[in-house]
PDB file of C-alpha atoms in Angstrom:
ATOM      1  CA  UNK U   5     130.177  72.065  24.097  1.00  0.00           C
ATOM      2  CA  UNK U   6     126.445  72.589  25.587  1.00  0.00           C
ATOM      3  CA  UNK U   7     126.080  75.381  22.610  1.00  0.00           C
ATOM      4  CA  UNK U   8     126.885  73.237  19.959  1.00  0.00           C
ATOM      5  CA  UNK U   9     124.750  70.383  21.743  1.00  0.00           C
ATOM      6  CA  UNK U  10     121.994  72.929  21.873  1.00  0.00           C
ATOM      7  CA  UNK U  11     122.372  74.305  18.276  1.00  0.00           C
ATOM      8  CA  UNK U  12     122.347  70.519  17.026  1.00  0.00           C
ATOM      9  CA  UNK U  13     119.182  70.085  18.923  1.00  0.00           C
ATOM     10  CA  UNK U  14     117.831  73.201  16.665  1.00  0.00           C
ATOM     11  CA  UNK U  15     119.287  71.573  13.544  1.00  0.00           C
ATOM     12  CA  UNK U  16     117.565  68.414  13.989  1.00  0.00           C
ATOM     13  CA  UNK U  17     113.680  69.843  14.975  1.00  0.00           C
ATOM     14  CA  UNK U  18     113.837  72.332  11.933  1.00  0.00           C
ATOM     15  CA  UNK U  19     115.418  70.248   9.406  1.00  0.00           C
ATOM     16  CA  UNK U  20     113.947  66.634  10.210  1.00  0.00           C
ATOM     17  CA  UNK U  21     111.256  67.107  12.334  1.00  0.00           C
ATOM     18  CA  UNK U  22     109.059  70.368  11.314  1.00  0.00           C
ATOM     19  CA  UNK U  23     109.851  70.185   8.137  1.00  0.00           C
ATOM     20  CA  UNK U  24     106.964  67.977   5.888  1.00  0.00           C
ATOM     21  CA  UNK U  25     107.987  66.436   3.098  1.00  0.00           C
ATOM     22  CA  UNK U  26     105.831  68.749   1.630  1.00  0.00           C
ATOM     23  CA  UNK U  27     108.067  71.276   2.073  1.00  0.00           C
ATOM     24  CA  UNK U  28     110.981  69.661   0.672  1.00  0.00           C
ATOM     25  CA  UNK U  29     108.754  68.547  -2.523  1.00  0.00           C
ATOM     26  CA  UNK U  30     108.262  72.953  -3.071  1.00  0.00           C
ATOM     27  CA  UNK U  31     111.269  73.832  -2.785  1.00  0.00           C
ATOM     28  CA  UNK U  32     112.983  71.418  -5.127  1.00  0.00           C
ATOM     29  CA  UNK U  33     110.371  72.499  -7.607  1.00  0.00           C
ATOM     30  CA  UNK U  34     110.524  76.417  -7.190  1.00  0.00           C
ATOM     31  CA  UNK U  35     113.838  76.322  -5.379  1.00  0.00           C
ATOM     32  CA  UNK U  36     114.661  80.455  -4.543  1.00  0.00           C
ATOM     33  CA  UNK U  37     110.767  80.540  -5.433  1.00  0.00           C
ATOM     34  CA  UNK U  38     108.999  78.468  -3.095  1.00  0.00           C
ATOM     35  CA  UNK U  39     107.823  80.027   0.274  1.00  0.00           C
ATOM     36  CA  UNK U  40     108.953  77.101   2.041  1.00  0.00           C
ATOM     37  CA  UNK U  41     112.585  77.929   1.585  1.00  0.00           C
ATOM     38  CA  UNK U  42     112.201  81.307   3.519  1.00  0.00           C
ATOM     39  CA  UNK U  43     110.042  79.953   6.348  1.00  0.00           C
ATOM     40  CA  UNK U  44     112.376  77.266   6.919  1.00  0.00           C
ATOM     41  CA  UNK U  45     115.387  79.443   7.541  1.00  0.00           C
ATOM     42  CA  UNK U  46     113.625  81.917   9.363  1.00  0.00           C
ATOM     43  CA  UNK U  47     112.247  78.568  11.405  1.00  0.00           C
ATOM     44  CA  UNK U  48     115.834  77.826  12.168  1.00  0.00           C
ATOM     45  CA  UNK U  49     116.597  81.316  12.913  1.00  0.00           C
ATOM     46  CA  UNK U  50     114.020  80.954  15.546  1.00  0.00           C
ATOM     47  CA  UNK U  51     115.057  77.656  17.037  1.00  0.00           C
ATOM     48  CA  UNK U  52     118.264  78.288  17.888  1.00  0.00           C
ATOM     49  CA  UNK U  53     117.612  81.350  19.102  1.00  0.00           C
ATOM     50  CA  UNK U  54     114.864  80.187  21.912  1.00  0.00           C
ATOM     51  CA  UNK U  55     116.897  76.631  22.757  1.00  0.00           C
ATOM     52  CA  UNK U  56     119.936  79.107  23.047  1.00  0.00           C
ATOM     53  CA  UNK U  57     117.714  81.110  25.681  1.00  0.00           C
ATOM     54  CA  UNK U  58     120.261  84.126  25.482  1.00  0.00           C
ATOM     55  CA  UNK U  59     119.542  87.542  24.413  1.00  0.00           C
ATOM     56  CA  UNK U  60     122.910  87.957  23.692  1.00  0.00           C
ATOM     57  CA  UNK U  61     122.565  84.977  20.747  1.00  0.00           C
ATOM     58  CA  UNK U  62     120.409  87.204  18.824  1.00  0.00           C
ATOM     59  CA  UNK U  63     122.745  87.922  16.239  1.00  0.00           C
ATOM     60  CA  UNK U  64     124.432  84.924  15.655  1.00  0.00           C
ATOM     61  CA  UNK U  65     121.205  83.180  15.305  1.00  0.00           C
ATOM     62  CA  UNK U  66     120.448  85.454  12.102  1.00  0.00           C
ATOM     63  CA  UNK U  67     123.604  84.492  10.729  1.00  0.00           C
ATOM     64  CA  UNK U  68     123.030  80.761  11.551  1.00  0.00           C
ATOM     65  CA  UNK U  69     118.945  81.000   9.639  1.00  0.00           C
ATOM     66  CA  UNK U  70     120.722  83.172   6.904  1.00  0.00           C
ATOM     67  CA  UNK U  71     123.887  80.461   6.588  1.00  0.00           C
ATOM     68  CA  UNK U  72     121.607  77.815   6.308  1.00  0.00           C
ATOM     69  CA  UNK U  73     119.284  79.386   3.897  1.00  0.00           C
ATOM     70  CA  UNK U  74     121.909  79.644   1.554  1.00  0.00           C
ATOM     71  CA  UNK U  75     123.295  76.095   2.542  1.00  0.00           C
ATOM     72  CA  UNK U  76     120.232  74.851   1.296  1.00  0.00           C
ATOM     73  CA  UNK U  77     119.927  77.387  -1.759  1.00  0.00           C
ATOM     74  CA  UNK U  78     123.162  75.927  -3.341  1.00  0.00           C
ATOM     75  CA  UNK U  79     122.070  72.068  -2.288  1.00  0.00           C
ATOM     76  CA  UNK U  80     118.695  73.089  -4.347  1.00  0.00           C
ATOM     77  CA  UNK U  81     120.389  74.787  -7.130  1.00  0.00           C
ATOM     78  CA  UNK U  82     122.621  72.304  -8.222  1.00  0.00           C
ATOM     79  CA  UNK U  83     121.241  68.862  -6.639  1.00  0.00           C
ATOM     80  CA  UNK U  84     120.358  66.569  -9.962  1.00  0.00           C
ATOM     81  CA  UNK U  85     117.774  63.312  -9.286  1.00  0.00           C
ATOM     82  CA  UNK U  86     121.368  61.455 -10.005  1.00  0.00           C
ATOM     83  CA  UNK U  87     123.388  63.236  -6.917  1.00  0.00           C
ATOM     84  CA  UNK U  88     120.522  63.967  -4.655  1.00  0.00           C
ATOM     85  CA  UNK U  89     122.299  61.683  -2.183  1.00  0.00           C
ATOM     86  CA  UNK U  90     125.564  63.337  -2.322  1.00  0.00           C
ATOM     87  CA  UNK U  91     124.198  66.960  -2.257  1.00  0.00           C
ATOM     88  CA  UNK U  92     121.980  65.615   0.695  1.00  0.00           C
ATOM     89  CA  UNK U  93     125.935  64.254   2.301  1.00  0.00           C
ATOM     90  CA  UNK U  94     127.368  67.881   1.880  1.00  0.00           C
ATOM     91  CA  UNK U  95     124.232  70.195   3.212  1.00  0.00           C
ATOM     92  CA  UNK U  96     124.237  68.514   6.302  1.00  0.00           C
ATOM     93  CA  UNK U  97     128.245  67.782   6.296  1.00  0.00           C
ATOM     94  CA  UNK U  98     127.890  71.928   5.777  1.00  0.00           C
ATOM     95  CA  UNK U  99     125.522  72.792   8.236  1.00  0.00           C
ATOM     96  CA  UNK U 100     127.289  71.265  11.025  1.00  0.00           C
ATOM     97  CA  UNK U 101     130.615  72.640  10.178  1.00  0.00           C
ATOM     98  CA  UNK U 102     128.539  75.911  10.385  1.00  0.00           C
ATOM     99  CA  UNK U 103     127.135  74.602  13.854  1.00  0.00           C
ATOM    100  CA  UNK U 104     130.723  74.301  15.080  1.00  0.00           C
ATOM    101  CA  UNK U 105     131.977  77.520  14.205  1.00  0.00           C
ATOM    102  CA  UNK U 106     129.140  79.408  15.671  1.00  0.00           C
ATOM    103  CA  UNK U 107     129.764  77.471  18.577  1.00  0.00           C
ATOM    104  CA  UNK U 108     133.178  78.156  18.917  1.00  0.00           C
ATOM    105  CA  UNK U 109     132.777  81.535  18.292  1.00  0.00           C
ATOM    106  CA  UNK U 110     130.143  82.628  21.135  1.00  0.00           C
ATOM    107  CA  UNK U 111     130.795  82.827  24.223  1.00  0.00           C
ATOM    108  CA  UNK U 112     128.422  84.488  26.907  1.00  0.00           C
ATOM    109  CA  UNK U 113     129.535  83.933  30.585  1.00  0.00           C
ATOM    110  CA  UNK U 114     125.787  84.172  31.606  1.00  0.00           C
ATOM    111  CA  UNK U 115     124.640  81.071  30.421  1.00  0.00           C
ATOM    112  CA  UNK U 116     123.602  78.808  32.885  1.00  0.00           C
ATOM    113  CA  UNK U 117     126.066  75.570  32.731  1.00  0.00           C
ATOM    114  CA  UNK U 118     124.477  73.639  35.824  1.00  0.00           C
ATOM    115  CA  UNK U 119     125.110  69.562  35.138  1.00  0.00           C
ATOM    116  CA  UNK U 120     121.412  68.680  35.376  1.00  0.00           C
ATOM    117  CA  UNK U 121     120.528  70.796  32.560  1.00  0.00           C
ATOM    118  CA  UNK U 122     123.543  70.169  30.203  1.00  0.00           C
ATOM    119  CA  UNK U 123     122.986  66.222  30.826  1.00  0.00           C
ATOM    120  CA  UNK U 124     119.113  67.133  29.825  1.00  0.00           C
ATOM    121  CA  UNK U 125     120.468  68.649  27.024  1.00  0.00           C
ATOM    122  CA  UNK U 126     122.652  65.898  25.744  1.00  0.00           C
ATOM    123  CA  UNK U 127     120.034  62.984  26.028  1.00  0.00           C
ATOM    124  CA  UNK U 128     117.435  64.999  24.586  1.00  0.00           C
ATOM    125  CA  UNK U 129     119.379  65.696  21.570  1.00  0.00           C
ATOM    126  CA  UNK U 130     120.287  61.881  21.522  1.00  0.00           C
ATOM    127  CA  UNK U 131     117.140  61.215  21.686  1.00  0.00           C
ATOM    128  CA  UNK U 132     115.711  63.190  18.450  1.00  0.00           C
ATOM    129  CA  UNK U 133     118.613  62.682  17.018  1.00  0.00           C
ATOM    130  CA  UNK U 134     117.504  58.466  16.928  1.00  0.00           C
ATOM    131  CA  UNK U 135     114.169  59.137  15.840  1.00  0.00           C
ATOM    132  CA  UNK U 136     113.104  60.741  12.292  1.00  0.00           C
ATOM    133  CA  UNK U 137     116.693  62.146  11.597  1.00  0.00           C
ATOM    134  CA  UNK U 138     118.276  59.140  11.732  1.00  0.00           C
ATOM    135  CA  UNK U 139     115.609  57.709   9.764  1.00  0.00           C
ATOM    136  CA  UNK U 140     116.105  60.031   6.941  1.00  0.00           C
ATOM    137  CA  UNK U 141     120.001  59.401   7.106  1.00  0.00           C
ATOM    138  CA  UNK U 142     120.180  56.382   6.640  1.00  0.00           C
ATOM    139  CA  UNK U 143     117.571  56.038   3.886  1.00  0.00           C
ATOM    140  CA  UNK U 144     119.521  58.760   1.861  1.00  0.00           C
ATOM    141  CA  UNK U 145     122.380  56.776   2.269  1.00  0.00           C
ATOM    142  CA  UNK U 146     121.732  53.324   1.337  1.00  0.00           C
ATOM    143  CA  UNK U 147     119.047  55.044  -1.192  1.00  0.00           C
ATOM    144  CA  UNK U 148     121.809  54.185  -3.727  1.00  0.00           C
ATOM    145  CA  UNK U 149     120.946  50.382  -3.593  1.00  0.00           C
ATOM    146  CA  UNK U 150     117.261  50.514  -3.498  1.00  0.00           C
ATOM    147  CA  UNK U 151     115.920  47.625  -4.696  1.00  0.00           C
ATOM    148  CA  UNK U 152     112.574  47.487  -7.132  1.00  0.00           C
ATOM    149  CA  UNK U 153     110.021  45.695  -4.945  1.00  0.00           C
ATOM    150  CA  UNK U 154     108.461  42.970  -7.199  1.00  0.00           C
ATOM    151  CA  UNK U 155     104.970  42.472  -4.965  1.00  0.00           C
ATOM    152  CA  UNK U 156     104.378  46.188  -4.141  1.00  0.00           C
ATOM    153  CA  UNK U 157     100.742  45.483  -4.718  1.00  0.00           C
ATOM    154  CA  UNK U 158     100.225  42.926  -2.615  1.00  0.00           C
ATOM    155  CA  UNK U 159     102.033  43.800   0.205  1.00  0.00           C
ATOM    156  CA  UNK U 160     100.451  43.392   3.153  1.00  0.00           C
ATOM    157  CA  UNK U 161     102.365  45.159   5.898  1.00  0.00           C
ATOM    158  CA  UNK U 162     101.635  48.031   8.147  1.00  0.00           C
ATOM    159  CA  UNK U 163     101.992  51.464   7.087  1.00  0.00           C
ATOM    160  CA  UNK U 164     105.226  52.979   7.664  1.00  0.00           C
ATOM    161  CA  UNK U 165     105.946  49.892   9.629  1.00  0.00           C
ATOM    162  CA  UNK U 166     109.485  49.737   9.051  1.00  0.00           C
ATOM    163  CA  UNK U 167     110.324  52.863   9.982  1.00  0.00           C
ATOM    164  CA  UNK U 168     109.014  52.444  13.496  1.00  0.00           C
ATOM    165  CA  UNK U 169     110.900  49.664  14.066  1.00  0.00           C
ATOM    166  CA  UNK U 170     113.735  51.276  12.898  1.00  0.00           C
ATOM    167  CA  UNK U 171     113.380  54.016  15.527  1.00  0.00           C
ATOM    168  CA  UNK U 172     112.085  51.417  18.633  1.00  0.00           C
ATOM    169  CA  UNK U 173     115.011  49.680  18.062  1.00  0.00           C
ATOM    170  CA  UNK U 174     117.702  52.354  17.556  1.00  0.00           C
ATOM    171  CA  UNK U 175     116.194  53.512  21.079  1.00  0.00           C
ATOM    172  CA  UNK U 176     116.707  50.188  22.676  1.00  0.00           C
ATOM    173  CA  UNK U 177     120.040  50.382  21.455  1.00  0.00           C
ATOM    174  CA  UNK U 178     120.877  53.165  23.004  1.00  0.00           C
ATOM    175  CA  UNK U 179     118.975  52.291  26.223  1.00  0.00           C
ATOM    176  CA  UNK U 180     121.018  49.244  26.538  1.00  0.00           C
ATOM    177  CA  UNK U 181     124.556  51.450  25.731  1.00  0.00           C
ATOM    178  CA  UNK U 182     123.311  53.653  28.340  1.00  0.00           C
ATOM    179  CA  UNK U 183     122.900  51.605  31.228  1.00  0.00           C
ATOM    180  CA  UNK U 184     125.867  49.138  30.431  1.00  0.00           C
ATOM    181  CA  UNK U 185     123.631  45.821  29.019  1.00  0.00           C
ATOM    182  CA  UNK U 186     125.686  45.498  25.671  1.00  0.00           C
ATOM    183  CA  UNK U 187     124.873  41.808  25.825  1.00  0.00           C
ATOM    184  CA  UNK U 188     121.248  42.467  25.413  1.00  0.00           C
ATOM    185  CA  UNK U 189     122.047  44.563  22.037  1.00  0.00           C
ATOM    186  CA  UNK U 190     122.799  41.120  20.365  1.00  0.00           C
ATOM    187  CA  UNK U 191     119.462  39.259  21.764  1.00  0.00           C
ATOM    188  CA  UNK U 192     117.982  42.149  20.100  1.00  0.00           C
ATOM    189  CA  UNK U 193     119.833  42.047  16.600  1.00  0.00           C
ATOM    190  CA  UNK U 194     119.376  37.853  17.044  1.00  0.00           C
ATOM    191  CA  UNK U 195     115.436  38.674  17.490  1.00  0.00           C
ATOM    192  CA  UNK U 196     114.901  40.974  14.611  1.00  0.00           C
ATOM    193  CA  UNK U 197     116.805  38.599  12.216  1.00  0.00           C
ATOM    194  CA  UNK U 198     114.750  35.564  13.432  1.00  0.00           C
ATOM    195  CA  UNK U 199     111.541  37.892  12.528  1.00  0.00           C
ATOM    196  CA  UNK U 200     112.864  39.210   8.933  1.00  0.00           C
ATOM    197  CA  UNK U 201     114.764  35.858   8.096  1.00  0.00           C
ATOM    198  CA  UNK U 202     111.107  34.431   6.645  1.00  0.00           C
ATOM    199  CA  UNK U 203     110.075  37.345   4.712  1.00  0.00           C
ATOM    200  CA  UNK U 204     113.790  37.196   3.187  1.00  0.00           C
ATOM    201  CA  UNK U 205     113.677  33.789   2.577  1.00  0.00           C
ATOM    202  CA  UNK U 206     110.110  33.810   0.876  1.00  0.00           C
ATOM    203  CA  UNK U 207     111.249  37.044  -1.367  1.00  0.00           C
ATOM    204  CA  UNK U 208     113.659  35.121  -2.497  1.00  0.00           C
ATOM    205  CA  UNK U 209     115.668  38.612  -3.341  1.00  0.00           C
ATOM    206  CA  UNK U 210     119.147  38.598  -2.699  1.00  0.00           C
ATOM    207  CA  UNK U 211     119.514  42.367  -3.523  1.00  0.00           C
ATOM    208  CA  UNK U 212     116.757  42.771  -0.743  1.00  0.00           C
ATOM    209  CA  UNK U 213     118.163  40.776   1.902  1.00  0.00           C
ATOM    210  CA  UNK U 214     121.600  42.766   1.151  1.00  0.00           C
ATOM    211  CA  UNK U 215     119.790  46.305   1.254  1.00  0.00           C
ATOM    212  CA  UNK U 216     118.063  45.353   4.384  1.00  0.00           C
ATOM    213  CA  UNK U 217     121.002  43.627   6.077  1.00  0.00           C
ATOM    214  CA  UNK U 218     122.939  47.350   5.511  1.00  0.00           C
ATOM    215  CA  UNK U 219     119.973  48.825   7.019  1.00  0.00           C
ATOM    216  CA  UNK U 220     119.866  47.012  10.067  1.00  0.00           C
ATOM    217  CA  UNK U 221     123.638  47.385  10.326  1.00  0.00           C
ATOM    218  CA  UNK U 222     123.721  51.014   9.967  1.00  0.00           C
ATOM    219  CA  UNK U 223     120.951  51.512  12.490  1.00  0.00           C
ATOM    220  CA  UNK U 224     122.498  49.800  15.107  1.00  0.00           C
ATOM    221  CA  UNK U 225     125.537  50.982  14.418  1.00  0.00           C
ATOM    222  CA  UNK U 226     124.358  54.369  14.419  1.00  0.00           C
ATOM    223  CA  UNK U 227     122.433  53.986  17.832  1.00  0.00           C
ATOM    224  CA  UNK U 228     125.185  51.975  19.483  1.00  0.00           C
ATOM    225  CA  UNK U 229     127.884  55.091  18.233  1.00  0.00           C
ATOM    226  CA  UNK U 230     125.211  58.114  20.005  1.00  0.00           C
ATOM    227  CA  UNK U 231     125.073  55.818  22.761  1.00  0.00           C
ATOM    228  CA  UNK U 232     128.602  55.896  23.583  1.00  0.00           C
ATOM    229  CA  UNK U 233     128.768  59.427  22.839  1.00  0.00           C
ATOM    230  CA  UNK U 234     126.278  60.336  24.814  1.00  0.00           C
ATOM    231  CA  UNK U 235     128.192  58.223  28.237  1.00  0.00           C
ATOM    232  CA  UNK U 236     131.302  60.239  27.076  1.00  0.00           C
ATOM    233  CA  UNK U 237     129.000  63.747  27.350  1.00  0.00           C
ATOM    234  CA  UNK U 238     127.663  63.477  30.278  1.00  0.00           C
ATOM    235  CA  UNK U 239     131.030  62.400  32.185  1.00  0.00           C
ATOM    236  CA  UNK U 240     132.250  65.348  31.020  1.00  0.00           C
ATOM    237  CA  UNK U 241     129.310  67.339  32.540  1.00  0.00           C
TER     238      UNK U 241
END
């Protein structure tokens, strides 16, 4: 199981967080043509490879980079604007399927499986996993529902705003799951909907208050899910 944890953890950094959306924009464009597409696989290649910390991994880390290259060829390929979401459900339905079977597959006696390390393991890859990631999950799949803001121009909140408060509180979910206060999740669901109830109200958007209700739903839902998870991990280790 610590392989597959540590192969997730590899999966998450080079597909969420060092990869710009720069990137992404390139290689939809060019698709088998853009640079991007090459340096990312070879990025995951690379990953797994140095989180696996085994010289013995070597080759199954080129197969994982080369894999997921052409994962994310075929996503490119034959993705339309009309089933980006879907395409975006399989490639990472995909890559983890690949995940598992290269974890099931290799098995090197040397590794170090101490219980400090492997529960390091499993809350760091918690931990990313409820940052950008999750972030980018859920946005791809309640992207469906978007609704057309009305007052884009005179909107007057922070930059990026919501997505931070989408990770602090995903975070404080999981805290909370973590330590065993499960009451204190649903101070903290009461407290955001206090907070959003009069920008909802003075939208007057019931398509908004929907899309942001599934949101808030998923997020915690998501958080509270790792969270438990993650307890069921490290009893095991």
């Amino acid at each position: 199981m610590i392989i597959f944890v540590k192969l997730l953890l590899a999966h998450l950094i080079g597909d969420f967080i060092l990869q710009p959306n720069s990137w992404v924009l390139d290689k939809e464009k060019k698709v088998h043509r853009s640079v991007y597409l090459y340096l990312h696989t070879f990025l995951h290649g690379v990953l797994a490879y140095i989180i696996i910390g085994e010289r013995a991994f070597l080759g199954f880390a080129i197969l994982l980079a080369l894999l997921h290259g052409f994962i994310d060829f075929l996503k490119l390929r034959f993705q339309k604007k009309k089933t980006k979401r879907n395409w975006f459900i399989a490639d990472q339905l995909m890559h983890l399927l690949v995940i598992i079977v290269i974890s099931l597959l290799y098995n090197d006696q040397t590794i170090d499986f101490s219980l400090m390390d492997n529960q390091l393991w499993v809350m760091l890859t918690a931990l990313i996993l409820l940052t950008k990631p999750t972030s980018i999950i859920i946005k791809n799949i309640i992207s469906i529902w978007t609704p057309e803001s009305k007052n884009d121009k005179n909107d007057d909140s922070l930059q990026n705003a919501g997505n931070y408060i989408g990770i602090l509180e995903r975070l404080f979910v999981f805290y909370f799951v973590i330590t065993g206060h499960y009451e204190a999740i649903g101070f903290l669901l009461a407290a955001k909907s206090i907070f959003r109830f009069g920008d909802l109200k003075e939208a007057k958007d019931r398509k908004l208050t929907e899309y942001v209700l599934i949101g808030t739903l998923l997020s915690f839902g998501i958080a509270f899910l790792v969270g438990l998870l993650t307890n069921y991990c490290l009893l095991l280790f």
